[in-house]
mmCIF file of C-alpha atoms and ligand atoms in Angstrom:
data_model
loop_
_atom_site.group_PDB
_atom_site.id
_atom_site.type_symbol
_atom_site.label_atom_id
_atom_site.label_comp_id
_atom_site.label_asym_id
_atom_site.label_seq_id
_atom_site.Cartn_x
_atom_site.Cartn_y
_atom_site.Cartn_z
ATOM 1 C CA UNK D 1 -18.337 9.210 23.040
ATOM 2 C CA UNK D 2 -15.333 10.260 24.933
ATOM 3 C CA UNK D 3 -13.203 7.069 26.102
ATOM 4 C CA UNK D 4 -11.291 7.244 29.060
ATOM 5 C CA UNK D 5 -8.377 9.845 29.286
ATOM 6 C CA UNK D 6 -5.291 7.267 28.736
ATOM 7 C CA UNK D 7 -7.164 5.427 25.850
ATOM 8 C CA UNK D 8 -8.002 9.144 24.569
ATOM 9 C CA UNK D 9 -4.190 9.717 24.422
ATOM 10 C CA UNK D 10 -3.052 6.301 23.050
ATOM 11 C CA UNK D 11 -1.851 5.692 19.617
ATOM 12 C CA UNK D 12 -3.302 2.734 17.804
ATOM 13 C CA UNK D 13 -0.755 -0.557 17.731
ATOM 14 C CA UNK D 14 0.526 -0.820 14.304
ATOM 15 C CA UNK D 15 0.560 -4.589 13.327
ATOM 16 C CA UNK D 16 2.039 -5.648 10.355
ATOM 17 C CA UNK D 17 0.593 -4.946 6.828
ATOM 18 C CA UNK D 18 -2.500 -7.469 5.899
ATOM 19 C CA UNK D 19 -0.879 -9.337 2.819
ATOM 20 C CA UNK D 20 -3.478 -8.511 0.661
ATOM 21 C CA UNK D 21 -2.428 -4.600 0.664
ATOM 22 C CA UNK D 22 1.148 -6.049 0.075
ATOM 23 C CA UNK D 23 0.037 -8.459 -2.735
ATOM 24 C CA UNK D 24 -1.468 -4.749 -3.982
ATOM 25 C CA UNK D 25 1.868 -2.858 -3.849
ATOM 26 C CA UNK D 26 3.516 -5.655 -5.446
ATOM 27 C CA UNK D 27 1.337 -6.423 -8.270
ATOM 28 C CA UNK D 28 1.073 -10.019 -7.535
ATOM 29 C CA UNK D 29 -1.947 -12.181 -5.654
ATOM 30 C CA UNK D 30 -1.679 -12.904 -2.204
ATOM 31 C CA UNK D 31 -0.286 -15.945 -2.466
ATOM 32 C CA UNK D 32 2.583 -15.098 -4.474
ATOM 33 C CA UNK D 33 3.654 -12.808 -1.221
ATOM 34 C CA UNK D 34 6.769 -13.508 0.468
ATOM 35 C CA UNK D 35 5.925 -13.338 4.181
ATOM 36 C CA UNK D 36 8.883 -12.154 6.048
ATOM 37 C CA UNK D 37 7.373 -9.284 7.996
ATOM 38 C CA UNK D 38 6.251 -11.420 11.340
ATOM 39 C CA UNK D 39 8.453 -13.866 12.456
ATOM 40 C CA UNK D 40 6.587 -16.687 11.769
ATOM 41 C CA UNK D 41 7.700 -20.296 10.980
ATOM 42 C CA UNK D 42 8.020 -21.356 7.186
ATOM 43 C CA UNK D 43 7.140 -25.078 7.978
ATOM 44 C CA UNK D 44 4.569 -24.406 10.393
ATOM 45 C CA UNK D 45 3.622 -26.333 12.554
ATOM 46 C CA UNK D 46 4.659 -30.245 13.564
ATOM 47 C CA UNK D 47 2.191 -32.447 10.845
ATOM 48 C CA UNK D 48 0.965 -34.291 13.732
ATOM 49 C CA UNK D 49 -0.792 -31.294 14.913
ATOM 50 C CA UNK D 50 -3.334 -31.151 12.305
ATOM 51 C CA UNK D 51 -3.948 -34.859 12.715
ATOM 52 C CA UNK D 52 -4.437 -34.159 16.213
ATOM 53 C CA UNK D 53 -6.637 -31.728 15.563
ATOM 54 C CA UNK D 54 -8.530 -33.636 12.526
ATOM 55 C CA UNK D 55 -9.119 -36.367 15.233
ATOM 56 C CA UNK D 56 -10.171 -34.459 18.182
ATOM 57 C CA UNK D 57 -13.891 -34.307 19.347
ATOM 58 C CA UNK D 58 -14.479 -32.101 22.350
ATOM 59 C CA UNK D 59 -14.536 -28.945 20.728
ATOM 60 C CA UNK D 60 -18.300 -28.255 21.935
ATOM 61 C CA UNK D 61 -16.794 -28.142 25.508
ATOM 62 C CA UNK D 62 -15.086 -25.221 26.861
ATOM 63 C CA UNK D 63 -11.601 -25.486 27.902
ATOM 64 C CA UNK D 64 -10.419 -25.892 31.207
ATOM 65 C CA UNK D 65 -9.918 -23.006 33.095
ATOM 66 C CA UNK D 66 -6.957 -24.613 35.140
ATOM 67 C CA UNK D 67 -5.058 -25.863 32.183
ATOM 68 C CA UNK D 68 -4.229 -28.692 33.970
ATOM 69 C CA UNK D 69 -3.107 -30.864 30.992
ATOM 70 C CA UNK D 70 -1.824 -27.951 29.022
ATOM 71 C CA UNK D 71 0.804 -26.865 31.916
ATOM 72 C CA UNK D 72 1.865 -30.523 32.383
ATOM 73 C CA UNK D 73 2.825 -30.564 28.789
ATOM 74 C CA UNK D 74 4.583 -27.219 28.873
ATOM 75 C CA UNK D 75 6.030 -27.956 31.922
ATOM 76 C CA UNK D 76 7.763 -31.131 30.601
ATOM 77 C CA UNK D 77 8.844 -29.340 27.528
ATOM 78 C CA UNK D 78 10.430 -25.998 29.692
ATOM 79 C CA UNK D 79 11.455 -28.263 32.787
ATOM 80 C CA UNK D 80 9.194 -26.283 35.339
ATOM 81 C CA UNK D 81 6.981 -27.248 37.671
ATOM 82 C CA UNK D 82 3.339 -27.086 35.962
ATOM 83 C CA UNK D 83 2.253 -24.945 39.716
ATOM 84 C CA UNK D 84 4.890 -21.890 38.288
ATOM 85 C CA UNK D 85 2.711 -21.657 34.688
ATOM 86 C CA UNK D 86 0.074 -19.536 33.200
ATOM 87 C CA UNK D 87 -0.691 -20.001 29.688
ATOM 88 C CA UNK D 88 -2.233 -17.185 27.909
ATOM 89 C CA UNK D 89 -3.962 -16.468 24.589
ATOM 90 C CA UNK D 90 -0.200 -16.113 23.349
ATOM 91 C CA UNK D 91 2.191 -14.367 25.159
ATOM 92 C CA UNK D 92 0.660 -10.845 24.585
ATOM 93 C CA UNK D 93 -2.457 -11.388 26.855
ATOM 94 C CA UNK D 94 -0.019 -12.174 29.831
ATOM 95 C CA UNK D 95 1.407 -8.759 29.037
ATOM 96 C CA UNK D 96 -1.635 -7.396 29.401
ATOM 97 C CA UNK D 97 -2.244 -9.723 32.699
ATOM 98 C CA UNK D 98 0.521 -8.670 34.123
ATOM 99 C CA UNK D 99 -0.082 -4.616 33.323
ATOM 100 C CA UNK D 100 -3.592 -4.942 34.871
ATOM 101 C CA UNK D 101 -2.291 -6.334 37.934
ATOM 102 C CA UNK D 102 0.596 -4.120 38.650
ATOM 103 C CA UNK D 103 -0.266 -1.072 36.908
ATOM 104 C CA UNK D 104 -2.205 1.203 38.446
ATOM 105 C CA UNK D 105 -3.279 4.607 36.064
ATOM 106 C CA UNK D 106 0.826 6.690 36.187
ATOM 107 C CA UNK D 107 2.429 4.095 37.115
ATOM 108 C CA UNK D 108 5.506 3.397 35.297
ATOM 109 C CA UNK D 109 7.072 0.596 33.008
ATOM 110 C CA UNK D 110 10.235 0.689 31.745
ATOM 111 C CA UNK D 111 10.762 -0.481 28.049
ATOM 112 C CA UNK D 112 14.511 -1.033 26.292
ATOM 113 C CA UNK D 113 13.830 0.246 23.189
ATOM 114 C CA UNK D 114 13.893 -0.112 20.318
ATOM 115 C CA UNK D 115 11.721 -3.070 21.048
ATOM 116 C CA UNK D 116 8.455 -4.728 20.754
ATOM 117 C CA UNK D 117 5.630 -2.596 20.813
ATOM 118 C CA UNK D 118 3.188 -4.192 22.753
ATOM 119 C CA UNK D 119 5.044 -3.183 26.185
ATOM 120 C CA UNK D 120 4.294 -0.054 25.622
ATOM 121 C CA UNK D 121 0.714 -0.818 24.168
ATOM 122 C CA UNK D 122 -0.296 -3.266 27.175
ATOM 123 C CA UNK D 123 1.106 -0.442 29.396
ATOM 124 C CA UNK D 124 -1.026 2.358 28.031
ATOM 125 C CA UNK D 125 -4.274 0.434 27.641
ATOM 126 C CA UNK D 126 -4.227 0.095 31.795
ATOM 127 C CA UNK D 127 -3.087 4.038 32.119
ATOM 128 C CA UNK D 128 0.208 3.485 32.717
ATOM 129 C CA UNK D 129 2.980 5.591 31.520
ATOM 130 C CA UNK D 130 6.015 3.572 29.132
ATOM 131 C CA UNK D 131 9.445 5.027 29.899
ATOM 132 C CA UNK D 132 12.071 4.202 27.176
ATOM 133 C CA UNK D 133 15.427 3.113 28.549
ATOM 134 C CA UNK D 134 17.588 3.362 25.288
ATOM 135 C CA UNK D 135 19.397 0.251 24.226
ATOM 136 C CA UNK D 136 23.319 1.564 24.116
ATOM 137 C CA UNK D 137 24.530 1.805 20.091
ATOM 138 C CA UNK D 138 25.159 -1.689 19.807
ATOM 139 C CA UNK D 139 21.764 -2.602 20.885
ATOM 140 C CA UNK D 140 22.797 -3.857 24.461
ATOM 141 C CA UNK D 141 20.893 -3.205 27.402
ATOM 142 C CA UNK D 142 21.711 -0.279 29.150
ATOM 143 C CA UNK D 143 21.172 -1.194 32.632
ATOM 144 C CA UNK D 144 22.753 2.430 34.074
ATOM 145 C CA UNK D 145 19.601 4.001 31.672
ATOM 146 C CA UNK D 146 17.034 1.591 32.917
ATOM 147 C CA UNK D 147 18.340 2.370 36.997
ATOM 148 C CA UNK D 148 18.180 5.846 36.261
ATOM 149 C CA UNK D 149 14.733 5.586 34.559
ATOM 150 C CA UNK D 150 13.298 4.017 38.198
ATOM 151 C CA UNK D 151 11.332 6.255 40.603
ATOM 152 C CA UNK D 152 8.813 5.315 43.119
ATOM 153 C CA UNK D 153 5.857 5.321 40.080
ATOM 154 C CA UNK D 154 8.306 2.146 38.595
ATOM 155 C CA UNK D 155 6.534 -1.413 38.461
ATOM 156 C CA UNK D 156 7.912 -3.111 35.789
ATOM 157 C CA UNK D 157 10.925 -4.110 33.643
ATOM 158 C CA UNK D 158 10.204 -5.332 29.984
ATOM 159 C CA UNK D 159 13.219 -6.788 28.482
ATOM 160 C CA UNK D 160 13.158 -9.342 25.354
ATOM 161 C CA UNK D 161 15.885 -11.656 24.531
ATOM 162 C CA UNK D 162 16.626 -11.853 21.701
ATOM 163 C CA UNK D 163 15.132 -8.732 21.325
ATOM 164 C CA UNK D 164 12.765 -7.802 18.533
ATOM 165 C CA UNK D 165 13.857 -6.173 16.461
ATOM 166 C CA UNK D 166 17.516 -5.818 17.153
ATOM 167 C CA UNK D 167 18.514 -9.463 17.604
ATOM 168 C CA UNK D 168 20.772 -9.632 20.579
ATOM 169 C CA UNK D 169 20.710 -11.355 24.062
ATOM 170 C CA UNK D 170 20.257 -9.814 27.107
ATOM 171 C CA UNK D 171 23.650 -10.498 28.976
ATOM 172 C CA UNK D 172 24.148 -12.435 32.591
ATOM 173 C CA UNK D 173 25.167 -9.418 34.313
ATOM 174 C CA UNK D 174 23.023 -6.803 32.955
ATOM 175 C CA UNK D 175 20.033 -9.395 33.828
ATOM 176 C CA UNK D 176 21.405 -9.513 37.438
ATOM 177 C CA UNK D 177 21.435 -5.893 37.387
ATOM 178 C CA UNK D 178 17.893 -5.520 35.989
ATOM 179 C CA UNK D 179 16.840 -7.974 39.313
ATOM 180 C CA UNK D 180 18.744 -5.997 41.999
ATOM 181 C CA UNK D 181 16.653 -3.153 41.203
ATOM 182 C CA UNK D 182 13.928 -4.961 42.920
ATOM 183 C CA UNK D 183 11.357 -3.917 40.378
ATOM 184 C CA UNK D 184 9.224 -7.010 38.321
ATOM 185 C CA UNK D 185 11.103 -7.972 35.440
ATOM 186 C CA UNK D 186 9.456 -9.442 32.743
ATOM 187 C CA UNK D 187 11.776 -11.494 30.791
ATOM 188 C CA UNK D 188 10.004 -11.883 27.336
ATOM 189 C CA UNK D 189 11.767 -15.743 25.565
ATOM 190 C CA UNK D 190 9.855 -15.702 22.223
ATOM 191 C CA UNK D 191 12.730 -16.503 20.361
ATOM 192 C CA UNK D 192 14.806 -18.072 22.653
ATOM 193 C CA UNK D 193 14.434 -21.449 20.633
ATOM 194 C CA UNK D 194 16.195 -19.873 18.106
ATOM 195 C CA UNK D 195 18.971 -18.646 20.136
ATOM 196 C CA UNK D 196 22.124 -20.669 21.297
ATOM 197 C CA UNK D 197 21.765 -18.748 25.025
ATOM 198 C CA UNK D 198 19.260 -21.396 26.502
ATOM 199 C CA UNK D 199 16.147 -19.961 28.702
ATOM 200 C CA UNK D 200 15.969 -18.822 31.645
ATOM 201 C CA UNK D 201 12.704 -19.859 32.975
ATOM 202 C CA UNK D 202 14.564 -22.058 35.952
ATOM 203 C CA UNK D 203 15.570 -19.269 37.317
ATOM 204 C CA UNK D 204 12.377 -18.249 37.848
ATOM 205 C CA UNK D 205 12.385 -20.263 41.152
ATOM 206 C CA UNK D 206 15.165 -18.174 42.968
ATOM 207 C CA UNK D 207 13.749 -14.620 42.268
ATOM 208 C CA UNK D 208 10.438 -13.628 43.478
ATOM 209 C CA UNK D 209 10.568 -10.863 41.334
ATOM 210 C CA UNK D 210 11.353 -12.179 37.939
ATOM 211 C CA UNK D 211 9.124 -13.548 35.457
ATOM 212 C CA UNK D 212 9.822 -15.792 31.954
ATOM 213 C CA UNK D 213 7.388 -15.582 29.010
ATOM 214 C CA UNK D 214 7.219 -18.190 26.241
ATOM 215 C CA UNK D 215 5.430 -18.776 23.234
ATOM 216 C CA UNK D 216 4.662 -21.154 20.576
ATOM 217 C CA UNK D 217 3.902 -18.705 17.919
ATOM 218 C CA UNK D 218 7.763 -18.539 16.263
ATOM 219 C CA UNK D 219 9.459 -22.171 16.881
ATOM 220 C CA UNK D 220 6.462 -24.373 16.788
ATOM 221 C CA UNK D 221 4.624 -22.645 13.697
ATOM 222 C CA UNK D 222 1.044 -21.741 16.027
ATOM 223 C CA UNK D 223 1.256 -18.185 15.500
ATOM 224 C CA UNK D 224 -2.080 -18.407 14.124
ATOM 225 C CA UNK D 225 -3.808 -20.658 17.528
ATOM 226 C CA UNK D 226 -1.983 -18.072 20.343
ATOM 227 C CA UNK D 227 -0.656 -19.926 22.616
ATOM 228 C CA UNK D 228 1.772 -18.355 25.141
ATOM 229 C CA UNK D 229 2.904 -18.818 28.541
ATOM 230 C CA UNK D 230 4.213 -17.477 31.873
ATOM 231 C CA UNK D 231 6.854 -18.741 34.399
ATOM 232 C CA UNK D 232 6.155 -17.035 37.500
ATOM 233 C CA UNK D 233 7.033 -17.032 41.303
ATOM 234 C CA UNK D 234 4.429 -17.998 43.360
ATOM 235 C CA UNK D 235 3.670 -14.308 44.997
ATOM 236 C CA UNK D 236 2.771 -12.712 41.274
ATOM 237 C CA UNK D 237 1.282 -16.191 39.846
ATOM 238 C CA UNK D 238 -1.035 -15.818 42.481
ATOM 239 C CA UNK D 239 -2.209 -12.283 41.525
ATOM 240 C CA UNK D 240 -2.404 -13.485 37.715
ATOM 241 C CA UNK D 241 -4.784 -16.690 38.189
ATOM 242 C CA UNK D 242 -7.590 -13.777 39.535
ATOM 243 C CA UNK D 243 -7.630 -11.863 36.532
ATOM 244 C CA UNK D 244 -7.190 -14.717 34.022
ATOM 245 C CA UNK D 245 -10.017 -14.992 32.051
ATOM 246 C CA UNK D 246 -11.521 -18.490 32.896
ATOM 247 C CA UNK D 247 -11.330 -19.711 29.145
ATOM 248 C CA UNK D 248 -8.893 -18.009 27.581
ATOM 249 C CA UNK D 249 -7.016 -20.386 25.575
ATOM 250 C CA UNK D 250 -8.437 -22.443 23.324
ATOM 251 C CA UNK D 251 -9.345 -26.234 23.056
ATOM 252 C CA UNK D 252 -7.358 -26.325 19.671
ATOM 253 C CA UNK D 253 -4.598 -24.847 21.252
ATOM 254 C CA UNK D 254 -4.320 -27.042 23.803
ATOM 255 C CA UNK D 255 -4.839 -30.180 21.106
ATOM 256 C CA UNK D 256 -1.611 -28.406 19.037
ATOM 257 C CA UNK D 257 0.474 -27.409 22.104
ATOM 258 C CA UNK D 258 0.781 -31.439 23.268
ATOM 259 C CA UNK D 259 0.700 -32.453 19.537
ATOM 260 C CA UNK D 260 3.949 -30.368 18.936
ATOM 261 C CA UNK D 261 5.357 -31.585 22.749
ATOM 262 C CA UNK D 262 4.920 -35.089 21.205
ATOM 263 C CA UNK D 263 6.510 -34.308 18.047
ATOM 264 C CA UNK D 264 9.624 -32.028 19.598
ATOM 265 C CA UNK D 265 12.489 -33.826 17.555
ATOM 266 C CA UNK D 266 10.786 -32.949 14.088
ATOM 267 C CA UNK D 267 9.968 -29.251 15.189
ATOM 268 C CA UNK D 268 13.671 -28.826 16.851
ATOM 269 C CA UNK D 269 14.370 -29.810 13.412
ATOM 270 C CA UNK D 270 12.181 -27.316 11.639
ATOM 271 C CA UNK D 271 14.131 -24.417 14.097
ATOM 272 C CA UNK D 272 17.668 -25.977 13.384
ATOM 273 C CA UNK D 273 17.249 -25.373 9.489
ATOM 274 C CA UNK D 274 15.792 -22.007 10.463
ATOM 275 C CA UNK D 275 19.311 -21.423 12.048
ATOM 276 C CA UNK D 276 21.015 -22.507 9.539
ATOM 277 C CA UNK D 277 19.519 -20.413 7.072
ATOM 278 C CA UNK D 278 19.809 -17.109 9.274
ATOM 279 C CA UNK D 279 23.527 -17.687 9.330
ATOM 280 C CA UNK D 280 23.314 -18.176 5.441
ATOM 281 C CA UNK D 281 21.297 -14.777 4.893
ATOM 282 C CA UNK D 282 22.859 -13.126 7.211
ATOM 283 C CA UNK D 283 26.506 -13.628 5.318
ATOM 284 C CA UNK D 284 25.031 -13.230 1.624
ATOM 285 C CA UNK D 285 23.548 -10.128 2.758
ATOM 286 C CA UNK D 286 26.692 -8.537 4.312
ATOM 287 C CA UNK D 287 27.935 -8.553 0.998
ATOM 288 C CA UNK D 288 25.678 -6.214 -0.018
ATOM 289 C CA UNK D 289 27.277 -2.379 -0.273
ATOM 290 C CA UNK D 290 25.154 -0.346 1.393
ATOM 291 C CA UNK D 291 23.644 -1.768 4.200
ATOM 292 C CA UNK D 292 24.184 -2.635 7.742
ATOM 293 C CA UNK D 293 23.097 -6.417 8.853
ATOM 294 C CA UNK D 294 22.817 -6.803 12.750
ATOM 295 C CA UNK D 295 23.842 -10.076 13.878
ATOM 296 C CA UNK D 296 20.747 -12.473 14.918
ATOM 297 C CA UNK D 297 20.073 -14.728 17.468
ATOM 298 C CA UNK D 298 16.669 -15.210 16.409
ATOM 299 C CA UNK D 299 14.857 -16.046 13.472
ATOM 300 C CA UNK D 300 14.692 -12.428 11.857
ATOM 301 C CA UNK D 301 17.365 -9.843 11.219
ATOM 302 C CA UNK D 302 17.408 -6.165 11.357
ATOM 303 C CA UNK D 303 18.867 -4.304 8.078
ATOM 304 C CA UNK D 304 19.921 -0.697 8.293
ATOM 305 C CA UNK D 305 20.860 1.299 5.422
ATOM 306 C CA UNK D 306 24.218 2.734 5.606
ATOM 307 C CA UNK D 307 22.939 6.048 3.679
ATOM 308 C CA UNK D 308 19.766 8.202 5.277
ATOM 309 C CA UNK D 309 18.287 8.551 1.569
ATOM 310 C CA UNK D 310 17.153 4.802 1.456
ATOM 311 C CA UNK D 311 13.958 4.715 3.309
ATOM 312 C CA UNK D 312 13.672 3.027 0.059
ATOM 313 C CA UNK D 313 14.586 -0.374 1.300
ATOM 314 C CA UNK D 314 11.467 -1.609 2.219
ATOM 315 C CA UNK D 315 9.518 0.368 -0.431
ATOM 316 C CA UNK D 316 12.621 -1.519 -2.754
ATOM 317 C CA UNK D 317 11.463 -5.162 -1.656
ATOM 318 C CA UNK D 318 7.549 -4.841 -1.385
ATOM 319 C CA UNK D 319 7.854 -4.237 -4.955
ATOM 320 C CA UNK D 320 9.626 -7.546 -5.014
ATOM 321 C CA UNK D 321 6.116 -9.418 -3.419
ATOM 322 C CA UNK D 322 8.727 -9.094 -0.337
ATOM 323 C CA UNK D 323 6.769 -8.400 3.153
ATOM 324 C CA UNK D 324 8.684 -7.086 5.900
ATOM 325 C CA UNK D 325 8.594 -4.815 9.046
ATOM 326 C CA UNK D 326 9.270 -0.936 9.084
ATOM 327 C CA UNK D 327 9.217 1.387 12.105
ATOM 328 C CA UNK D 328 8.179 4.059 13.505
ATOM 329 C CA UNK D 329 10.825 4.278 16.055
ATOM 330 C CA UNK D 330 13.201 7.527 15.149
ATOM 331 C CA UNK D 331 16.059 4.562 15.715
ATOM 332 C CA UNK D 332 15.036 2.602 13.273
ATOM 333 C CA UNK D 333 14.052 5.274 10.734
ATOM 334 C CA UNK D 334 15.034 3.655 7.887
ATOM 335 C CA UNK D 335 15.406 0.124 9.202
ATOM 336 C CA UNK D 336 13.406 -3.449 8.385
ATOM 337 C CA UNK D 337 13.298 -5.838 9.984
ATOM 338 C CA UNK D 338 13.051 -9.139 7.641
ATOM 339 C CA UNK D 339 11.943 -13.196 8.992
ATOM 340 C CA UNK D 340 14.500 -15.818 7.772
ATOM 341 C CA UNK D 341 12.362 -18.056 5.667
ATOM 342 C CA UNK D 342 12.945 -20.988 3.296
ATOM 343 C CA UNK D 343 16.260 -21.159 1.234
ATOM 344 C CA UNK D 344 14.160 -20.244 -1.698
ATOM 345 C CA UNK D 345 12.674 -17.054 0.362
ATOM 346 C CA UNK D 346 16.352 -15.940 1.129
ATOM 347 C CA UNK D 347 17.183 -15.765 -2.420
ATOM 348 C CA UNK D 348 14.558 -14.230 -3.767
ATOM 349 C CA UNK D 349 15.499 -11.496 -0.447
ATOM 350 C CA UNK D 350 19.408 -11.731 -2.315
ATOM 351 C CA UNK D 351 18.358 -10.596 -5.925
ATOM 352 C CA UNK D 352 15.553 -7.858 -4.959
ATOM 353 C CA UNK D 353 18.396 -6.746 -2.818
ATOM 354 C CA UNK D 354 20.881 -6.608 -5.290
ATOM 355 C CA UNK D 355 18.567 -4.638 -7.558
ATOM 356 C CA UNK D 356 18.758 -2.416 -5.325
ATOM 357 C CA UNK D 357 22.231 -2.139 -4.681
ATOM 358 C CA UNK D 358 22.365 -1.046 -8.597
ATOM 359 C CA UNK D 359 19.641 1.551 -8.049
ATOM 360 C CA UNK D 360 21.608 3.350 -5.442
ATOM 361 C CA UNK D 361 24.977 3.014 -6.911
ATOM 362 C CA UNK D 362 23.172 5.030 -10.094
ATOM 363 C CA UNK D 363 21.387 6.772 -7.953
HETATM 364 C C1 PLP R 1 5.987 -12.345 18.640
HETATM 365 C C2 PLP R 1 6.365 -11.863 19.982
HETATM 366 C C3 PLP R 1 5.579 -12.123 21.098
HETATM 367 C C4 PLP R 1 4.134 -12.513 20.981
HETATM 368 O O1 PLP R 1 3.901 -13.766 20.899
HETATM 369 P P1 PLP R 1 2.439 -14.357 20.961
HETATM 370 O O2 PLP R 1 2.637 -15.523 21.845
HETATM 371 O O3 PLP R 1 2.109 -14.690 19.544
HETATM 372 O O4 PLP R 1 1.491 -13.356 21.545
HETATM 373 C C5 PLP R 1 6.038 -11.769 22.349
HETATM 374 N N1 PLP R 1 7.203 -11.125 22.491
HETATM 375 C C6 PLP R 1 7.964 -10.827 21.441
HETATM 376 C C7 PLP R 1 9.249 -10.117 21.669
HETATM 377 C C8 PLP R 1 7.567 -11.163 20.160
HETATM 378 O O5 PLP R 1 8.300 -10.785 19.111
#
């Protein structure tokens, strides 16, 4: 049966691997996999969340459609007013929210890439065309690309800092830059916890044309419950709330998000040893010959092999029981893209890459 034409054209999103196929590759069980392929949180989530959740009773009743309690907790927590938030079934469905509203089929949206792939996915589904703006060599944004990119089809502006996958913050200026264009930019926060650059989801309330997403997938270890948000101006929130789906976000999720809220000092702690581990990989890995580490300001870092031959890298540590993220991108070739976990994850990261090290210098 023939879909329609833009869904007809559109190539699959390519998550991650399933950790069973991994586990295959590497020989070992599933459990033995070292998960650094999606950002998530070692220590998961706050332990008062599963008590929380262990002691909750209303999960025959459907959520509420308003998230009234949910936005007062996430308000507190991002120091907004609960009227400027959305939450969505994680931060990818108000992507999509926002692509159904604004896009129309060839209308435009303007990714800095390389970057997360579900601008561009979120922007197809609806018919929309994704224009890449190239990130400049050193990753930065390159605001002269993304003004040049604009034409009357232009809606939106998807920018994420820190970016995935290259790990860098989007500067003052360049942001102030991507506003004056006048188009909606979408100002995508998931790892902003991680990140000593602080969010910008107050400034939400000068700009009626810039939005803030947040999520609770990465810091607060609910990857697994989706729960995601939006800080918008009142002339796009309104726009949003009609295409929300009345029960989008679960009643667990809502349990866990004001479980974690409660619990903040022991999660903030969970993200500062996250930190301090990233800074930890990130010099035992530099002194590794042979390939390029991009400084982080998020919980993952991108590794580029200084010599074309080694698409080998991540071929080199799924052998290890080592999961982590390859692309498609021609950009990142030859690059992963690999979660900071536990001290004990980094090492085992050290000697697999060592290993390899050896391999190449023979090779
Ligand atoms: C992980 C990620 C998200 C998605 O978060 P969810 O809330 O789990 O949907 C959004 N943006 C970026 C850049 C991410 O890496």
């Amino acid at each position: 049966m023939k879909p329609v034409p833009w869904v007809e054209r559109m190539a699959p999103y390519a998550p991650p691997e399933d950790l069973e196929v991994v586990a295959e590759h590497a020989g070992v069980s599933a459990e033995k996999v070292i998960k650094l392929d999606a950002n998530e949180n070692p220590y998961g989530p706050s332990p008062r969340v599963r008590e929380a959740l262990a002691r909750f009773d209303g999960f025959h009743r459907y959520p509420d459609p308003d998230q009234r309690k949910l936005r007062a907790a996430i308000a507190e927590y991002a120091g907004v007013e609960a009227g400027q938030l959305i939450v969505g079934n994680g931060s990818d469905e108000i992507i999509d929210l926002l692509c159904r509203v604004y896009l129309e089929p060839g209308d435009e949206a303007i990714d800095c890439t390389p970057t997360f792939g579900m601008y561009r996915f979120s922007t197809e589904l609806v018919g929309g065309r994704a224009v890449e703006a190239p990130r400049a060599a050193d990753w930065r944004v390159d605001t002269d690309a993304v003004r040049e990119s604009i034409n009357d089809h232009t809606r939106l502006v998807f920018v994420a800092t820190p970016n995935n996958p290259t790990g860098n913050v989007l500067g003052e200026e360049a942001l102030e830059a991507l506003l004056d264009t006048g188009c909606i930019v979408v100002l995508d926060e998931a790892y902003v916890e991680f990140s000593a650059a602080g969010s910008h989801c107050q400034r939400v309330a000068d700009h009626e044309n810039l939005v803030v997403l947040g999520t609770f997938s990465k810091w607060a270890g609910l990857a697994g419950l989706r729960v995601g948000y939006g800080v918008f101006p009142p002339g796009i929130a309104q726009h949003l709330w009609k295409v929300k789906p009345p029960f989008n976000v679960n009643r667990a999720a809502e349990v866990a998000v004001r479980a974690t809220i409660d619990d903040i000092a022991n999660v903030r702690a969970n993200v500062g040893c996250i930190v301090t581990e990233r800074e930890r990989m990130a010099e035992a890995l530099g002194r590794i010959a042979g390939i390029r580490v991009w400084p982080s300001a998020a919980n993952f870092m991108l590794l580029q092999p200084l010599h074309e031959r080694a698409a080998r890298l991540r071929d080199h540590l799924q052998r290890s029981g080592i999961a982590v993220r390859a692309y498609s991108h021609p950009r990142l070739a030859h690059a992963v893209r690999i979660s900071v976990g536990r001290p004990s994850d980094t090492d085992a990261v050290i000697q697999s890459l060592q290993g390899w090290q050896a391999a190449e210098g023979a090779a």
